[in-house]
Amino acid sequence: MKIERVLVTGATGYIGGRLVPELLEAGYTVRCLARTPQKLDGRPWRDRVEVVQGDIRNPDDLRRALDGCDAAHYLVHSMDGEGDFRERDRRAALTFRDAAAAAGVKRIVYLGGLGDEEDASLSSHLRSRHEVGQILASGPVAVTELRAAIIIGSGSASFEMLRNLTEVLPVMTTPRWVDTRCQPIAVRDVLYYLVEALGLAEGADRVYEIGGPDVLTYRQMMHMYAQAAGLRKRVIIPVPVLTPKLSSLWVGLVTPIPSGLARPLIDSLVNEVIVTDPAIDEVLPRRTLTFREALQKALLRVQDLDVTTTWADSELFGRSPAEPLPEDPSWSGGTLLDDVRVVRSSASAEDLFAVVEGIGGDRGYYTSDLLWEIRGLLDQAIGGIGVRRGRRHPERLRVGEPLDFWRVEAIEAGSLLRLRAEMRVPGDAWLEFRVSETAGGSQLEQRARFHPRGLWGRAYWYVLAPFHALIFPKMAQRIAAAAEVRAGRRPPRVGVDDPSEASDQPGRSATSA
């Protein structure tokens, strides 16, 4: 049986969006079913796939989507905190089962959840995942069901809950599920099994349990996450009286994950989810990543930024499936805090970038030099480097060289300068300048970006927010004005704020990495 054309349902979701490029790389022709095809616009692979607009519960939409497909990946669920998600998942699975059979589909690959079916206390979430698999398998089409526990990668709801709880709370009270055993698996390994399951010649019509090599409690995973993220060891105090409902409200309060999504996830944490049947190793042998290795890949985007550009550029997302993608939920990927200022200048992009490249040292930062000096002195007082280093050359910078209390992390002649802070801060900080040409001259995008480390990191950013509001707007405006002076377009305006046009873009925001 040869499989060539594959339908991916849930292509706008966490796993589906990462699976499509893997299928294309493996040589399959891919069709995507999406209720809102516009959500796929801008993906690097968009022009390589066919997209059918439709709903998974509509038989006519499924008929069009499945027509001519040899196989289908079923990657949808209704766990959105609204209504009876079990009933909606049940109806969707029944409709898909019948539509796949009518279209002559040879195989369905379904990603479900681990958990003991004989356990009377199995959560509604896990029981629903099992029920969907059973419904799909009750039809004539062969179904390969892969059951996994928590998937480690930016964007996975379970992983993001683990990440946010660990980062925000140095001391946390938790229900007894903190000592429940779990067998996490890296998203890279999940994608491998989803792709390779299409090629199984024998043993395709059955359930396979997949997991990484480590069996850990949630307490252990939190401690290991804190260590990998450079946080202090977390103090975790189990409190038996905390019910799942109270826990979900608590998670909704201290993390950006909606409580409606957190509730079924927390309900599932009371169930042990480990691999009891390693049959997958016989048909698809693989060395899966350890939990620590998977963590490192999930955290890589913030810890090791690209040298040539920022991590926010969409064409670079998805190089590793463990990294965040633009379509991931706003609460995924870890917290990155922004202060963005955009100004225009009548000077050329060349003159504007020359001023940017000359920043710091004796020239200072074009506004509030006293505040910058005070920040440097405070840094020195706590053992930091302060501003004593200055700069090597008055006009030119090179990647890797020091600049006051910054380090030049990336530079592209005429367009990009990114500085990474080496001062003592509870997190990672960058100051980035992007210069581009415009019809009337040039534009400067100035971005201060901060990745907070734990609760103190978040507090640090918001305490400094008023100072950012004083410093950063004038800084961007005066850099633009200095470029016009350099170009001979306007006389110097000593002591007067520059009237360059500033954008209405909010000065501070939180984004995902």
Tab-separated table of N, CA, C and O in Angstrom, residues 154 295-306 309-320 322-325 333 336 420 430 451 512-513:
chain	number	residue	atom	x	y	z
A	154	SER	N	7.655	24.330	23.031
A	154	SER	CA	6.935	25.590	23.180
A	154	SER	C	5.598	25.524	22.442
A	154	SER	O	5.553	25.195	21.269
A	295	LEU	N	13.971	19.779	27.108
A	295	LEU	CA	13.899	21.098	27.713
A	295	LEU	C	14.860	22.069	27.047
A	295	LEU	O	14.517	23.218	26.756
A	296	GLN	N	16.079	21.612	26.838
A	296	GLN	CA	17.087	22.484	26.241
A	296	GLN	C	16.651	22.974	24.868
A	296	GLN	O	16.871	24.127	24.504
A	297	LYS	N	16.024	22.099	24.097
A	297	LYS	CA	15.560	22.513	22.772
A	297	LYS	C	14.377	23.460	22.875
A	297	LYS	O	14.254	24.405	22.091
A	298	ALA	N	13.501	23.241	23.841
A	298	ALA	CA	12.344	24.115	24.008
A	298	ALA	C	12.756	25.504	24.473
A	298	ALA	O	12.091	26.495	24.171
A	299	LEU	N	13.858	25.600	25.211
A	299	LEU	CA	14.323	26.880	25.741
A	299	LEU	C	15.350	27.545	24.846
A	299	LEU	O	15.766	28.672	25.108
A	300	LEU	N	15.749	26.894	23.776
A	300	LEU	CA	16.866	27.365	22.965
A	300	LEU	C	16.602	28.721	22.346
A	300	LEU	O	17.495	29.545	22.220
A	301	ARG	N	15.381	29.009	21.947
A	301	ARG	CA	15.087	30.238	21.214
A	301	ARG	C	15.458	31.464	22.019
A	301	ARG	O	16.008	32.423	21.500
A	302	VAL	N	15.178	31.464	23.311
A	302	VAL	CA	15.484	32.622	24.127
A	302	VAL	C	16.939	32.619	24.568
A	302	VAL	O	17.580	33.650	24.656
A	303	GLN	N	17.501	31.438	24.798
A	303	GLN	CA	18.846	31.366	25.335
A	303	GLN	C	19.923	31.597	24.291
A	303	GLN	O	21.019	32.026	24.600
A	304	ASP	N	19.634	31.310	23.024
A	304	ASP	CA	20.661	31.387	21.995
A	304	ASP	C	20.051	31.969	20.740
A	304	ASP	O	19.677	31.249	19.821
A	305	LEU	N	19.960	33.297	20.679
A	305	LEU	CA	19.291	33.955	19.566
A	305	LEU	C	20.126	33.891	18.306
A	305	LEU	O	21.338	33.721	18.329
A	306	ASP	N	19.428	34.035	17.156
A	306	ASP	CA	20.141	34.080	15.889
A	306	ASP	C	21.087	35.265	15.854
A	306	ASP	O	20.779	36.337	16.353
A	309	THR	N	19.600	38.016	12.888
A	309	THR	CA	18.322	38.717	12.972
A	309	THR	C	17.630	38.350	14.260
A	309	THR	O	18.170	37.611	15.075
A	310	THR	N	16.434	38.859	14.491
A	310	THR	CA	15.729	38.554	15.727
A	310	THR	C	14.957	37.260	15.594
A	310	THR	O	14.651	36.799	14.502
A	311	TRP	N	14.596	36.709	16.738
A	311	TRP	CA	13.826	35.464	16.748
A	311	TRP	C	12.388	35.700	16.329
A	311	TRP	O	11.638	34.764	16.118
A	312	ALA	N	11.979	36.942	16.207
A	312	ALA	CA	10.580	37.226	15.893
A	312	ALA	C	10.286	37.163	14.406
A	312	ALA	O	9.131	37.239	14.008
A	313	ASP	N	11.301	37.019	13.545
A	313	ASP	CA	11.055	36.981	12.107
A	313	ASP	C	10.424	35.659	11.724
A	313	ASP	O	10.958	34.594	11.985
A	314	SER	N	9.283	35.718	11.074
A	314	SER	CA	8.477	34.516	10.845
A	314	SER	C	9.189	33.489	9.991
A	314	SER	O	8.996	32.294	10.153
A	315	GLU	N	10.058	33.913	9.066
A	315	GLU	CA	10.669	32.923	8.186
A	315	GLU	C	11.665	32.032	8.914
A	315	GLU	O	12.081	31.000	8.417
A	316	LEU	N	12.052	32.416	10.128
A	316	LEU	CA	13.000	31.603	10.863
A	316	LEU	C	12.333	30.683	11.875
A	316	LEU	O	12.964	29.820	12.438
A	317	PHE	N	11.051	30.917	12.126
A	317	PHE	CA	10.366	30.058	13.076
A	317	PHE	C	10.226	28.653	12.499
A	317	PHE	O	10.098	28.457	11.310
A	318	GLY	N	10.227	27.682	13.381
A	318	GLY	CA	9.986	26.325	12.965
A	318	GLY	C	11.231	25.571	12.534
A	318	GLY	O	11.147	24.451	12.063
A	319	ARG	N	12.423	26.155	12.701
A	319	ARG	CA	13.627	25.409	12.361
A	319	ARG	C	13.750	24.180	13.248
A	319	ARG	O	14.256	23.168	12.850
A	320	SER	N	13.300	24.319	14.469
A	320	SER	CA	13.196	23.179	15.371
A	320	SER	C	11.757	23.120	15.856
A	320	SER	O	11.202	24.147	16.263
A	322	ALA	N	10.612	22.184	18.516
A	322	ALA	CA	10.478	22.509	19.931
A	322	ALA	C	10.379	24.001	20.167
A	322	ALA	O	10.038	24.438	21.262
A	323	GLU	N	10.683	24.798	19.137
A	323	GLU	CA	10.658	26.249	19.273
A	323	GLU	C	9.260	26.780	18.969
A	323	GLU	O	8.449	26.116	18.345
A	324	PRO	N	8.980	28.015	19.406
A	324	PRO	CA	7.650	28.584	19.178
A	324	PRO	C	7.419	28.945	17.730
A	324	PRO	O	8.348	29.233	16.984
A	325	LEU	N	6.158	28.922	17.323
A	325	LEU	CA	5.743	29.338	15.990
A	325	LEU	C	4.800	30.529	16.110
A	325	LEU	O	4.131	30.697	17.132
A	333	GLY	N	5.324	29.732	24.703
A	333	GLY	CA	6.667	30.141	24.315
A	333	GLY	C	7.449	30.887	25.363
A	333	GLY	O	8.564	31.303	25.109
A	336	LEU	N	8.268	37.218	26.844
A	336	LEU	CA	9.214	38.231	26.396
A	336	LEU	C	8.506	39.574	26.482
A	336	LEU	O	7.416	39.747	25.945
A	420	ARG	N	23.247	42.962	23.566
A	420	ARG	CA	22.784	42.116	24.672
A	420	ARG	C	23.368	42.653	25.972
A	420	ARG	O	24.568	42.905	26.065
A	430	TRP	N	17.908	42.806	25.838
A	430	TRP	CA	18.490	43.220	24.564
A	430	TRP	C	17.997	44.614	24.201
A	430	TRP	O	16.888	45.007	24.580
A	451	HIS	N	13.649	39.106	28.678
A	451	HIS	CA	13.153	37.774	29.036
A	451	HIS	C	13.329	37.619	30.538
A	451	HIS	O	14.437	37.385	31.013
A	512	SER	N	5.524	36.285	22.956
A	512	SER	CA	5.979	34.923	23.212
A	512	SER	C	7.222	34.623	22.413
A	512	SER	O	7.403	35.124	21.317
A	513	ALA	N	8.071	33.757	22.996
A	513	ALA	CA	9.275	33.364	22.291
A	513	ALA	C	9.113	31.988	21.758
A	513	ALA	O	9.324	31.012	22.377
